mmCIF file of C-alpha atoms in Angstrom:
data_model
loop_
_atom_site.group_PDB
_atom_site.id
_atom_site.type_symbol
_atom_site.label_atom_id
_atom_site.label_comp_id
_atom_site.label_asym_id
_atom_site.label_seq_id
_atom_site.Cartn_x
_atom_site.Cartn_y
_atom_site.Cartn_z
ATOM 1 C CA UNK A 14 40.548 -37.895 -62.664
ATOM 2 C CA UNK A 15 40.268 -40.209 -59.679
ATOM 3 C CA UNK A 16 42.902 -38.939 -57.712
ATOM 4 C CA UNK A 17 41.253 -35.645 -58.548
ATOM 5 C CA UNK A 18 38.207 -35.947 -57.347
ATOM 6 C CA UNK A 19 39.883 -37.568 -53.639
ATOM 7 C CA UNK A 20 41.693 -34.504 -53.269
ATOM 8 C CA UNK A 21 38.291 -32.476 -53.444
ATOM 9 C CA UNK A 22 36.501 -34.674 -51.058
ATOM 10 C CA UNK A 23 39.196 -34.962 -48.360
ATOM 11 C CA UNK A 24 39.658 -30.540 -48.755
ATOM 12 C CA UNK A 25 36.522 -30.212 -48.521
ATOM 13 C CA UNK A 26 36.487 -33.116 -45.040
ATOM 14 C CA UNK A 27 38.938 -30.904 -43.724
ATOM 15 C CA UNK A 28 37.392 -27.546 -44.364
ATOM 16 C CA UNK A 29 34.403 -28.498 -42.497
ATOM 17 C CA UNK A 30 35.729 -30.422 -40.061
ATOM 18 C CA UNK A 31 38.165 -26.814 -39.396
ATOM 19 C CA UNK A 32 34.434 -24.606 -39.597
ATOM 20 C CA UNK A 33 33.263 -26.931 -36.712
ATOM 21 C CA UNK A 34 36.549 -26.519 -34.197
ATOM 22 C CA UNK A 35 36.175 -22.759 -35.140
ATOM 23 C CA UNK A 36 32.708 -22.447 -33.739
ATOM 24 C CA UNK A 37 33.653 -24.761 -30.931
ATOM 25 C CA UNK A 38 36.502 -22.207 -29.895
ATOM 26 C CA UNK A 39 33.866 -19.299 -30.630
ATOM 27 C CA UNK A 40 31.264 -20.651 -28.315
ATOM 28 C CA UNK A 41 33.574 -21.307 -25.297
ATOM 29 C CA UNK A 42 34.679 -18.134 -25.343
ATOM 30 C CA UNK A 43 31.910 -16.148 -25.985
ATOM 31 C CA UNK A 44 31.034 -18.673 -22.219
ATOM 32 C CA UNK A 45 33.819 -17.626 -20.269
ATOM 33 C CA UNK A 46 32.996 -13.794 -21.166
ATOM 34 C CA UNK A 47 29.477 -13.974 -20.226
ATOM 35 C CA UNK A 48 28.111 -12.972 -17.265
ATOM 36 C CA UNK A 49 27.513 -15.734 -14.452
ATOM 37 C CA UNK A 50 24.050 -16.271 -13.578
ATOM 38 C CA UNK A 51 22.463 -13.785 -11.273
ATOM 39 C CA UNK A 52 23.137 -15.653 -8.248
ATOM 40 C CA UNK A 53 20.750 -13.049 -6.028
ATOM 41 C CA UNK A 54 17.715 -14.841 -7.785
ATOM 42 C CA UNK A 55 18.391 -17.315 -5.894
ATOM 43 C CA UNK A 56 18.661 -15.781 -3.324
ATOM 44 C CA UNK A 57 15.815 -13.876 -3.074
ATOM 45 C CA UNK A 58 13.551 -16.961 -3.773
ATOM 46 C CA UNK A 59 15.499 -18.779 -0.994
ATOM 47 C CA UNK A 60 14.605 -15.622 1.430
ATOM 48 C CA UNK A 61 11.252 -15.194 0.071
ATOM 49 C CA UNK A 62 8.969 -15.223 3.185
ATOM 50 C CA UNK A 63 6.464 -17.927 1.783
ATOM 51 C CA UNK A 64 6.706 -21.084 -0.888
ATOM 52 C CA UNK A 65 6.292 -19.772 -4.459
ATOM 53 C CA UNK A 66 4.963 -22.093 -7.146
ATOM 54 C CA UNK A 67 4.371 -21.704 -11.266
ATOM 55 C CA UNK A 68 8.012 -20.624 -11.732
ATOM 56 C CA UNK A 69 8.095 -17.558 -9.192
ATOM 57 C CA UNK A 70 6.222 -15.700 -11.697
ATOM 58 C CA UNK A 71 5.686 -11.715 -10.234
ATOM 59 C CA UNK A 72 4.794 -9.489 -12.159
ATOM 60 C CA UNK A 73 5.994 -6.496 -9.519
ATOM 61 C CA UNK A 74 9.809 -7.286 -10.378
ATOM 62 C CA UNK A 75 12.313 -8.320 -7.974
ATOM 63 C CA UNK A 76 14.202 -5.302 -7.042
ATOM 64 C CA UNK A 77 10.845 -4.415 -5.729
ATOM 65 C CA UNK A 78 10.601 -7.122 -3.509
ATOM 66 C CA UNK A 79 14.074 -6.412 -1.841
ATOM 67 C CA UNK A 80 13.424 -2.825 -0.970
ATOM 68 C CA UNK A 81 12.019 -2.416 2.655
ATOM 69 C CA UNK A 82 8.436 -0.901 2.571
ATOM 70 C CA UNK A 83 7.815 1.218 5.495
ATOM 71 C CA UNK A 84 4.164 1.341 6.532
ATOM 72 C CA UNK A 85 3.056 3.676 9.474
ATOM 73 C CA UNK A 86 0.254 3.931 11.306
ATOM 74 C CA UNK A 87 -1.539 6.085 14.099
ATOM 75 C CA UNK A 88 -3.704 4.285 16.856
ATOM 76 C CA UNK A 89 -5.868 5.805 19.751
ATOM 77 C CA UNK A 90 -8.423 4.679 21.872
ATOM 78 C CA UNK A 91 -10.472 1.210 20.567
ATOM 79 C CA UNK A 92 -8.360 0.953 17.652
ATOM 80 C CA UNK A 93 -6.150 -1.581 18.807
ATOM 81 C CA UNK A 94 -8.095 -4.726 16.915
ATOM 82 C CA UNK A 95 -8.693 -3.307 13.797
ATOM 83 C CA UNK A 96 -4.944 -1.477 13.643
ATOM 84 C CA UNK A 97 -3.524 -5.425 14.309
ATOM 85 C CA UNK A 98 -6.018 -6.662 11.526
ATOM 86 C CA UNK A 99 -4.826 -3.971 9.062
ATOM 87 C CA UNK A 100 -1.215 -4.840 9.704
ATOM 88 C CA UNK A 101 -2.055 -8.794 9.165
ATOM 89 C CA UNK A 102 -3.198 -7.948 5.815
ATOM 90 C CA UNK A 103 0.053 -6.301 5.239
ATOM 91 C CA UNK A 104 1.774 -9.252 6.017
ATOM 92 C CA UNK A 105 -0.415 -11.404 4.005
ATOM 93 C CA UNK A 106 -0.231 -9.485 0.660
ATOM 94 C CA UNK A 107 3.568 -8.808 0.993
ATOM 95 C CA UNK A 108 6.804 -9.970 -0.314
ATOM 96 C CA UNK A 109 8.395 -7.657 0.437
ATOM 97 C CA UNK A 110 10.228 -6.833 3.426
ATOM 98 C CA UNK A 111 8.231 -4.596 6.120
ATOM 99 C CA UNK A 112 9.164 -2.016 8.367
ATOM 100 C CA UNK A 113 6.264 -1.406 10.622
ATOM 101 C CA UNK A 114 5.798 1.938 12.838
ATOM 102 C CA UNK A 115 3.092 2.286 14.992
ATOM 103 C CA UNK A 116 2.119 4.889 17.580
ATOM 104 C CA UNK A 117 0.034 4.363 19.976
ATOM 105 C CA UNK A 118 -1.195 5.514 23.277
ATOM 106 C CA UNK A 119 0.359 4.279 26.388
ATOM 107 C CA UNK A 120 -2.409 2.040 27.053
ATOM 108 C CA UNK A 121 -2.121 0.326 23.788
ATOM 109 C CA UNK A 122 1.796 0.245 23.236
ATOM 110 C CA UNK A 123 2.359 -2.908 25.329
ATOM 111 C CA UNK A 124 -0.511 -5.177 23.332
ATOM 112 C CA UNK A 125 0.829 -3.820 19.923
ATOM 113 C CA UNK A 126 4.612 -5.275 20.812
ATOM 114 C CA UNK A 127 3.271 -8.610 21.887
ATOM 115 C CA UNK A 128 1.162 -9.514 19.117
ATOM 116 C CA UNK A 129 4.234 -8.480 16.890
ATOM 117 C CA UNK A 130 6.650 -10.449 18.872
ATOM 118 C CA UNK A 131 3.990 -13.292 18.544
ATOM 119 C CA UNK A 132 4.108 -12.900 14.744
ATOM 120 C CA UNK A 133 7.467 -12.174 14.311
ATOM 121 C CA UNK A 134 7.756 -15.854 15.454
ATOM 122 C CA UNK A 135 6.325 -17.126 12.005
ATOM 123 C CA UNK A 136 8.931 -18.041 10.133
ATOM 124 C CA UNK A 137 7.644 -17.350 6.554
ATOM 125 C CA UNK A 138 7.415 -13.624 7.617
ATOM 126 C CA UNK A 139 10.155 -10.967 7.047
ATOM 127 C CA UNK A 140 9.172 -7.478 9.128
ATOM 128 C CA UNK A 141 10.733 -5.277 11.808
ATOM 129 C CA UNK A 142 8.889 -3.025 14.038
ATOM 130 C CA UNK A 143 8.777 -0.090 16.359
ATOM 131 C CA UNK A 144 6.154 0.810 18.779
ATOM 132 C CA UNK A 145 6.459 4.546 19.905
ATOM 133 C CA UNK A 146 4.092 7.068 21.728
ATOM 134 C CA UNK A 147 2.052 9.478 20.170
ATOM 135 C CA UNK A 148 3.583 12.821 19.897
ATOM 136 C CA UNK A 149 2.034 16.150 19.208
ATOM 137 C CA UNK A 150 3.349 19.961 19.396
ATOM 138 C CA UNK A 151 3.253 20.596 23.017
ATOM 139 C CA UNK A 152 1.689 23.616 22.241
ATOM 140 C CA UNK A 153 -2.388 23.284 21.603
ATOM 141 C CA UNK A 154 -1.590 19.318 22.294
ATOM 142 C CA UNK A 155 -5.557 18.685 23.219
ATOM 143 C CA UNK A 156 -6.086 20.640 20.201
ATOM 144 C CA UNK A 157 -4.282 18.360 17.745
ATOM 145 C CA UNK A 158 -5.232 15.431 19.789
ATOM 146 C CA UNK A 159 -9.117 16.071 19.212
ATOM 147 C CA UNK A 160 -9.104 17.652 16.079
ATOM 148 C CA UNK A 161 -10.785 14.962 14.128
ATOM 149 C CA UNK A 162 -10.748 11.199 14.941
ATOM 150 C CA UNK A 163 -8.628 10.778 18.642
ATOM 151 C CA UNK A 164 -4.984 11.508 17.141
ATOM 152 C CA UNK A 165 -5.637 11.254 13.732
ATOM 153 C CA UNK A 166 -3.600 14.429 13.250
ATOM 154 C CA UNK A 167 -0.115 12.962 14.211
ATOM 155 C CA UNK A 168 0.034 11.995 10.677
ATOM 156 C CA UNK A 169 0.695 15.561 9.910
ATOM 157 C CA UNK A 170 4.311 15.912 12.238
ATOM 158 C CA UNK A 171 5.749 12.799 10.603
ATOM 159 C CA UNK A 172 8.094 14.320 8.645
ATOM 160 C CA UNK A 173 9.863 16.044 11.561
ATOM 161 C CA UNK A 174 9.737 12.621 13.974
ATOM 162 C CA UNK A 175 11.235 10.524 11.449
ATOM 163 C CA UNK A 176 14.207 12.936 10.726
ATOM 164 C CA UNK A 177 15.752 9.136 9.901
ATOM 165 C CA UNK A 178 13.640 7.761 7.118
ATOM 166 C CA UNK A 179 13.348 8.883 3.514
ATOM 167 C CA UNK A 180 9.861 7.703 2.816
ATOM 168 C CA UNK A 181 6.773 5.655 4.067
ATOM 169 C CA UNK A 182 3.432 4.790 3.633
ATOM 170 C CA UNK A 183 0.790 5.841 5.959
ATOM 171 C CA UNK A 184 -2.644 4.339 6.098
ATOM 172 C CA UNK A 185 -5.684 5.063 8.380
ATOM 173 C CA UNK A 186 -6.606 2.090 11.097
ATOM 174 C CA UNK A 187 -9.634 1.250 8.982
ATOM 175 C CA UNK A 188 -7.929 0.273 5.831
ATOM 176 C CA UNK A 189 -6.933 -3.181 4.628
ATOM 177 C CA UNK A 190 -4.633 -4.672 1.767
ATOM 178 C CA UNK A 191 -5.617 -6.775 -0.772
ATOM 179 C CA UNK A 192 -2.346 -6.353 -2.958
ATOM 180 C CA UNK A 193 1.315 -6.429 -2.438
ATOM 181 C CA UNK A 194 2.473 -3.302 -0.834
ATOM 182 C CA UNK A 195 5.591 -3.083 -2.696
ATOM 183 C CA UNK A 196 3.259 -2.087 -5.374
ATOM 184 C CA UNK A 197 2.376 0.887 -3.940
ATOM 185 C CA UNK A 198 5.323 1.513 -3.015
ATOM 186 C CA UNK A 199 6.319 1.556 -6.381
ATOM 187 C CA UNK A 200 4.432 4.709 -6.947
ATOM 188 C CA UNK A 201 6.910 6.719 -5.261
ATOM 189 C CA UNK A 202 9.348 5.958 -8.362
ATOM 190 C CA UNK A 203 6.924 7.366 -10.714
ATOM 191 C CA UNK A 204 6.934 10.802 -8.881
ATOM 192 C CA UNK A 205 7.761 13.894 -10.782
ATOM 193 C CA UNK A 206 10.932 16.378 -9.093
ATOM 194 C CA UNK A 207 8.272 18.317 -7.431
ATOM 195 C CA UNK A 208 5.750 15.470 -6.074
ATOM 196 C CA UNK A 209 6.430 14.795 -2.610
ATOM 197 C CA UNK A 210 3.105 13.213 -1.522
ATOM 198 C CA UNK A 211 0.473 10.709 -3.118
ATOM 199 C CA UNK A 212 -2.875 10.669 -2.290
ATOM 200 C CA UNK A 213 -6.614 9.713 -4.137
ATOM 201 C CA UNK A 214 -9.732 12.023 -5.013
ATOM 202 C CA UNK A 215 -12.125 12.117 -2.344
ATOM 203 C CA UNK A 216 -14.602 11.422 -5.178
ATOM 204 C CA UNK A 217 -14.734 10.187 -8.401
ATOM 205 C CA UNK A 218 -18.537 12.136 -9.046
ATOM 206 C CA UNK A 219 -19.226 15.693 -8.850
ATOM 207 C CA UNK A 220 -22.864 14.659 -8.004
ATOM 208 C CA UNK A 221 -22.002 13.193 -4.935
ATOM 209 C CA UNK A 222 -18.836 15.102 -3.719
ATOM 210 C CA UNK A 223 -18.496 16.352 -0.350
ATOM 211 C CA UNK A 224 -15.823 19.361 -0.861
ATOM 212 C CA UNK A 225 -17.226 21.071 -4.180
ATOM 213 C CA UNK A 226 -20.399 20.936 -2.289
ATOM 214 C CA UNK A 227 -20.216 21.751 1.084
ATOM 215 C CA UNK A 228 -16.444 22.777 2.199
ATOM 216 C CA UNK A 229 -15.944 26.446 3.444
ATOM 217 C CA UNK A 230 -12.581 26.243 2.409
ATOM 218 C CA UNK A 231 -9.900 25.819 -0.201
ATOM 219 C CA UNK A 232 -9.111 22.172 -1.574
ATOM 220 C CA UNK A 233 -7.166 20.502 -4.036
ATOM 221 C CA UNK A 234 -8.422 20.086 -7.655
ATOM 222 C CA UNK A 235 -12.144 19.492 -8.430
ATOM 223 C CA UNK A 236 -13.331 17.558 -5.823
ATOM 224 C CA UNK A 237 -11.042 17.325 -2.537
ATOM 225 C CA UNK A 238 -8.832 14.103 -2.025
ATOM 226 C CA UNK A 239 -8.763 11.809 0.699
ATOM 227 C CA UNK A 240 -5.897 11.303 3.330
ATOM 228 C CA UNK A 241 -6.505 7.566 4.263
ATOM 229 C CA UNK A 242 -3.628 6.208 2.229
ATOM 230 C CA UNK A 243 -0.890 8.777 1.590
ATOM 231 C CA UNK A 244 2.777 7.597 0.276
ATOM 232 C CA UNK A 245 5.025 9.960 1.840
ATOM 233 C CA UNK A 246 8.545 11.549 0.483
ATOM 234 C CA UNK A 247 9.672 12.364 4.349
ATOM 235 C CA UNK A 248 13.005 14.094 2.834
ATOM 236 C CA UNK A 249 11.088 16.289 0.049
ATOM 237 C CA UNK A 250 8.310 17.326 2.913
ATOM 238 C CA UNK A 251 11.215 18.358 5.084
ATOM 239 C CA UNK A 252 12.646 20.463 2.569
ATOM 240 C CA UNK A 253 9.819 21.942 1.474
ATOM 241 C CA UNK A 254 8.738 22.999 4.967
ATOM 242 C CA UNK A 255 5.718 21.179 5.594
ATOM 243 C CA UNK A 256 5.022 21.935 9.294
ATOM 244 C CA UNK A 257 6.040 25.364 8.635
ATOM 245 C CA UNK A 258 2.870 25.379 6.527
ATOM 246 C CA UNK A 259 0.538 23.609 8.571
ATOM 247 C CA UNK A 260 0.782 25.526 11.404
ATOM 248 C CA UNK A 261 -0.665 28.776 9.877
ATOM 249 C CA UNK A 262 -2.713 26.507 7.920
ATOM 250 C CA UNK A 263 -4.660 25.482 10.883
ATOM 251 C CA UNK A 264 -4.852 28.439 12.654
ATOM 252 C CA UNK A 265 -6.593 30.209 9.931
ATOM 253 C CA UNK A 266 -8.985 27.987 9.151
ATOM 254 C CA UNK A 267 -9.889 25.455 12.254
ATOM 255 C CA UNK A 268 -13.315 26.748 12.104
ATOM 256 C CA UNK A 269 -13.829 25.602 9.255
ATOM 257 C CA UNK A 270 -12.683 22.597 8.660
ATOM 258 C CA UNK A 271 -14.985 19.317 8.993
ATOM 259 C CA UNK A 272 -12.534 16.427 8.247
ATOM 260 C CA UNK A 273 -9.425 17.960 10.564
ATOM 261 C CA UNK A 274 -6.370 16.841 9.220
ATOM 262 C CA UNK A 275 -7.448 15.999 5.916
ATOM 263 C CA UNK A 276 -8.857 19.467 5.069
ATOM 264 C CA UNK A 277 -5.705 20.717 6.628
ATOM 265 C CA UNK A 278 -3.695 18.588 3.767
ATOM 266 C CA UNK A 279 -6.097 19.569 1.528
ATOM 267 C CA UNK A 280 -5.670 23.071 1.965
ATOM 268 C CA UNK A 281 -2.029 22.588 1.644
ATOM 269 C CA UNK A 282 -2.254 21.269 -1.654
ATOM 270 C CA UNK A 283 -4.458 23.581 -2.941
ATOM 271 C CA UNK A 284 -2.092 26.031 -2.728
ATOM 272 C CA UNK A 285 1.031 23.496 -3.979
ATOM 273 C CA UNK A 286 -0.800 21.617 -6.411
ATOM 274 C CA UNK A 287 2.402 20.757 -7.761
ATOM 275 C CA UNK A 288 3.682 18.919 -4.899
ATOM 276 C CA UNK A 289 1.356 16.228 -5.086
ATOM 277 C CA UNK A 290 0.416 12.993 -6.632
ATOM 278 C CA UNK A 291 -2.405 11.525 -7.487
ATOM 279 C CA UNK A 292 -3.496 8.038 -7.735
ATOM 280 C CA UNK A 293 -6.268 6.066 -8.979
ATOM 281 C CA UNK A 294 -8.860 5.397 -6.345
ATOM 282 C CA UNK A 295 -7.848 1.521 -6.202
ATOM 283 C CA UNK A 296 -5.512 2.011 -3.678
ATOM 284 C CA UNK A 297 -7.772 4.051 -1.774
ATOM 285 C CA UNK A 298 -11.205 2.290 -2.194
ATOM 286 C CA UNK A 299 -14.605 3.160 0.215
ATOM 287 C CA UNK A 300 -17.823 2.527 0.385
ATOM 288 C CA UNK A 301 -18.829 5.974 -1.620
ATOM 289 C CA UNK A 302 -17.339 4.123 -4.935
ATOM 290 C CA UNK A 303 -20.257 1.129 -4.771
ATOM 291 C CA UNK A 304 -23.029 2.477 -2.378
ATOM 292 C CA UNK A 305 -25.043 3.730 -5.271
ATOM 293 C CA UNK A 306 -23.123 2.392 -8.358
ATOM 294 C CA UNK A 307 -19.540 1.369 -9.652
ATOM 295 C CA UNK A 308 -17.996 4.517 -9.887
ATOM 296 C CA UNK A 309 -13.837 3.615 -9.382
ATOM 297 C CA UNK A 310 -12.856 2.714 -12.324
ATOM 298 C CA UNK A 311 -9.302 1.343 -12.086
ATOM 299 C CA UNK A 312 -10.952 -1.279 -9.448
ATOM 300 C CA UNK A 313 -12.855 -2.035 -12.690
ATOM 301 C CA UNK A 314 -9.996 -2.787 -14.326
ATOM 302 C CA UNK A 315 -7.654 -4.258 -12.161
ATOM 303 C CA UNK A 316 -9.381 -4.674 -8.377
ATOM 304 C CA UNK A 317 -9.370 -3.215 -5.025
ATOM 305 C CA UNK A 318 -5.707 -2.488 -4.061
ATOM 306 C CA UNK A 319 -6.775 -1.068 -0.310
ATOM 307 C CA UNK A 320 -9.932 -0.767 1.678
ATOM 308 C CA UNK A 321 -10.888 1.831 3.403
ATOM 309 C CA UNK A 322 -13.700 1.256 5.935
ATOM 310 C CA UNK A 323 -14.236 4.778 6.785
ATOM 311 C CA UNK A 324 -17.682 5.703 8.419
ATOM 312 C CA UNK A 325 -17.258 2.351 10.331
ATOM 313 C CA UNK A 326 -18.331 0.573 7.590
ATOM 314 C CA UNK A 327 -15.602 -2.484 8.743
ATOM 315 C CA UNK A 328 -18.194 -2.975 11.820
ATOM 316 C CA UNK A 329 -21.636 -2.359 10.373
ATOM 317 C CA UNK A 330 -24.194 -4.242 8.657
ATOM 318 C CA UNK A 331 -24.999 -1.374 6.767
ATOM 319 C CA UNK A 332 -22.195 -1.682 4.226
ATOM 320 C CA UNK A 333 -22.149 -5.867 4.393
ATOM 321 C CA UNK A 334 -19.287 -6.105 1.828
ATOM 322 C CA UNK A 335 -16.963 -4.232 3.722
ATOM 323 C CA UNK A 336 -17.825 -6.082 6.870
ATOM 324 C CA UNK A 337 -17.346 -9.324 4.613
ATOM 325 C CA UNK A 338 -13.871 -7.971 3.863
ATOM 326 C CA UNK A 339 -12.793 -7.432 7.244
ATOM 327 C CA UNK A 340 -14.391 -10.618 8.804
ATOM 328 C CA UNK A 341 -12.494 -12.924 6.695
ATOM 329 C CA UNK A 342 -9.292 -11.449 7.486
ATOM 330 C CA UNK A 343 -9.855 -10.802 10.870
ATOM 331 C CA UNK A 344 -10.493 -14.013 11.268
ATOM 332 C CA UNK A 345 -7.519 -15.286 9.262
ATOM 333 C CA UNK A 346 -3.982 -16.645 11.180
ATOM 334 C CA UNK A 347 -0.651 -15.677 9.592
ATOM 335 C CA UNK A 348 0.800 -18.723 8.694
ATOM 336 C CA UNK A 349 -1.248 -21.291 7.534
ATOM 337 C CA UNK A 350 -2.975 -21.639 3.916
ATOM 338 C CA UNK A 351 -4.458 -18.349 2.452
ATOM 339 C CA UNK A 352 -6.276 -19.764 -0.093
ATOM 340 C CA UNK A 353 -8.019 -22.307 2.063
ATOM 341 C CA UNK A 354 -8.545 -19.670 4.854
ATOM 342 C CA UNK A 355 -8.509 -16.662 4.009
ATOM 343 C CA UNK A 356 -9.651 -16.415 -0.057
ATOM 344 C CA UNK A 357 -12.531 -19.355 0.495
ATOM 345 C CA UNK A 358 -14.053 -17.610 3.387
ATOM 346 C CA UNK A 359 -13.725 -14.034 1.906
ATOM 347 C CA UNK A 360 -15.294 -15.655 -1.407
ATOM 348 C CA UNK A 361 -18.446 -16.958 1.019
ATOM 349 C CA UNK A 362 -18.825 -13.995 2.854
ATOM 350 C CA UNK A 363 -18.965 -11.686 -0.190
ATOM 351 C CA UNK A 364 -21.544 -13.924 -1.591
ATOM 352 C CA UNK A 365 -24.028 -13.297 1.370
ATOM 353 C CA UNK A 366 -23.551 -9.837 0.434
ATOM 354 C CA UNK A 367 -24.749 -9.911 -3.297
ATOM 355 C CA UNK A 368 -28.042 -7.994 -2.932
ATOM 356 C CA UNK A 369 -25.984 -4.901 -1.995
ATOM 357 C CA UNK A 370 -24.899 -2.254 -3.964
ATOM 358 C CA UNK A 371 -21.293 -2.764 -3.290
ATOM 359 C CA UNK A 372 -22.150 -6.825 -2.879
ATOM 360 C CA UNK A 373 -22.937 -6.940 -6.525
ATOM 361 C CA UNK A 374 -19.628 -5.731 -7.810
ATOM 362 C CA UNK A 375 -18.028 -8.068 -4.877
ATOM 363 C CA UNK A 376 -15.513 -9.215 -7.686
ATOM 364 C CA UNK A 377 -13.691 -6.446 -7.375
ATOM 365 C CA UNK A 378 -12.889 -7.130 -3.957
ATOM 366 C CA UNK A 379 -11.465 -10.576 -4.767
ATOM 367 C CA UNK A 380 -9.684 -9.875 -8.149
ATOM 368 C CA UNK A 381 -6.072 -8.382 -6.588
ATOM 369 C CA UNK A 382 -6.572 -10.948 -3.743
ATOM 370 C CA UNK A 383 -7.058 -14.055 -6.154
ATOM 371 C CA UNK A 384 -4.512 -13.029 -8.507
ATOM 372 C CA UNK A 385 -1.925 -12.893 -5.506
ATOM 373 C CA UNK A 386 -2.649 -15.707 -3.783
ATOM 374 C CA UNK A 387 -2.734 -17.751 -6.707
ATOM 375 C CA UNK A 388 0.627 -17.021 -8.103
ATOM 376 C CA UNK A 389 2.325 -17.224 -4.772
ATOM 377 C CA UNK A 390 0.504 -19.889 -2.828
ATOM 378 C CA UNK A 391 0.845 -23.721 -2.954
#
């Protein structure tokens, strides 16, 4: 009975001690077939223009922050300040890394390339640039060049001068970031087979829109939109024809457009409705959504993506949040600590401005802002 009973216990010894080099073997070779870490993590973080803390936590994903963003921009006359101010919040709010095009009049081209030779000198910043000369159709140049703010309309030939690029983003002088610009980028994954432009409403109320109300010509959807910030598919515009169209476009109706270029686009797209997308006012946000009451929702929501001072409301007192906005990052230098000097001051300046309209919903000026900053930042 003894001898029995050993014989069970030393079977059943070497059954489990046989179940545990089994797994072993299991395990190191279900190791050697796995993948290896993803070693461009690493690298990314190691390239990563600025220290990260809380566990590189983005939200925006990482193949977003290795695709080059290409943000253009059109500058004439005394636009030289606030086009550099506009581009430092771009480099403030971005991982990503930047390809920056700017024209620029003759007399401007030589201060744009020093101040971004000057700043490509900071080494936590990752951006190339190109300064080129404004260029309009030869024929009616003064035309073009006048037809709303001074060479506004170059915006609308740069599908044919970038024959080289794919897409970009283009944004007015008097527009700042308060968000990553890789996540607007972003929106040009989400267009349609058809969508080769994004743009936002001109107005969010009926009550107070400009185009169902006073335009003398035709416009896209209910209410107009506006052509401050507009993602551009270059290749899809080329294909389509878009200068073909805006040529006859203008000709037919420059007396009666108001807002030049931007009635011109909107014109386009009332005809092509198709072609376009269109994005919540966030990215795209002016004084008309606060000057009376909160009317943008997905700032509600989520915060001010972009500013647009349009109406010089970046250099009045008579929108005080919007100068608050610019001020602080005017006033900011690339390279040292954003939340000390650029989200404190913004914070204090936005305060002064809380018997405003637009001063009383200030938060949503420093939601997008503080939630970047925070999560990248030391």
């Amino acid at each position: 009975m003894r001898a029995a009973m050993k014989l069970a216990v030393r079977t059943t010894v070497l059954l489990l001690l046989f179940a545990a080099a089994a797994a072993y073997v299991l395990y190191v070779l279900h190791e050697s077939d796995a993948p290896p870490p993803d070693a461009s993590d690493t690298t990314t973080k190691a390239a990563a223009p600025r220290p990260v803390q809380r566990s590189s936590v983005r939200d925006y994903g990482r193949k977003a922050e290795e695709e080059e963003v290409v943000l253009a921009v059109v500058a004439c006359g005394d636009r030289l300040q606030e086009t550099l101010v506009m581009l430092k919040s771009a480099l403030t709010f971005t991982q990503a890394p930047l390809r920056f095009i700017v024209f620029a009049e003759e007399q401007l081209g030589q201060s744009f390339t020093e101040k971004l030779k000057e700043w490509s000198g900071v080494k936590e910043l990752r951006f190339r640039f190109e300064v080129r000369p404004i260029e309009l159709p030869r024929e009616r140049q003064e035309e073009w060049r006048r037809l709303f703010k001074p060479c506004a309309s170059q915006r609308l030939f740069l599908p044919n001068l970038l024959q080289d690029l794919d897409a970009l983003l283009y944004v007015d002088t008097d527009t700042l970031f308060l968000t990553p610009l890789e996540r607007i980028w972003q929106h040009l994954h989400h267009f349609n087979s058809s969508q080769m432009a994004a743009l936002t409403p001109e107005h969010e109320d009926r009550a107070t829109g400009w185009y169902n109300r006073f335009a003398r010509h035709p416009y896209y959807g209910p209410l107009g939109v506006n052509s401050g910030v507009m993602l551009m598919n270059l290749t899809r515009m080329r294909n389509f024809g878009w200068i073909d169209y805006v040529m006859p476009i203008y000709q037919e109706y420059k007396l009666k457009i108001t807002w030049g270029d931007q009635d011109i686009i909107n014109i386009l797209f009332h005809f092509h409705p198709d072609k376009l997308y269109v994005y919540p006012c966030r990215y795209n946000f002016r004084p008309d959504h606060c000057m009376y009451m909160s009317v943008c929702e997905s700032a509600d929501k989520e915060g001010v993506a972009v500013v647009h001072g349009n109406r010089g409301s970046f250099h009045s007192e008579k929108q005080p949040a919007f100068h608050a906005v610019y001020r602080a990052m005017e006033e900011y230098q690339l390279g040292t600590d954003p939340y000390r000097n650029l989200l404190l001051p913004l914070r204090h300046y936005l305060e002064e401005t809380s018997d405003t309209n637009c001063g009383k919903v200030r938060r949503l000026f420093l939601k997008s802002a503080e939630q970047f900053i925070n999560a990248i930042y030391d």
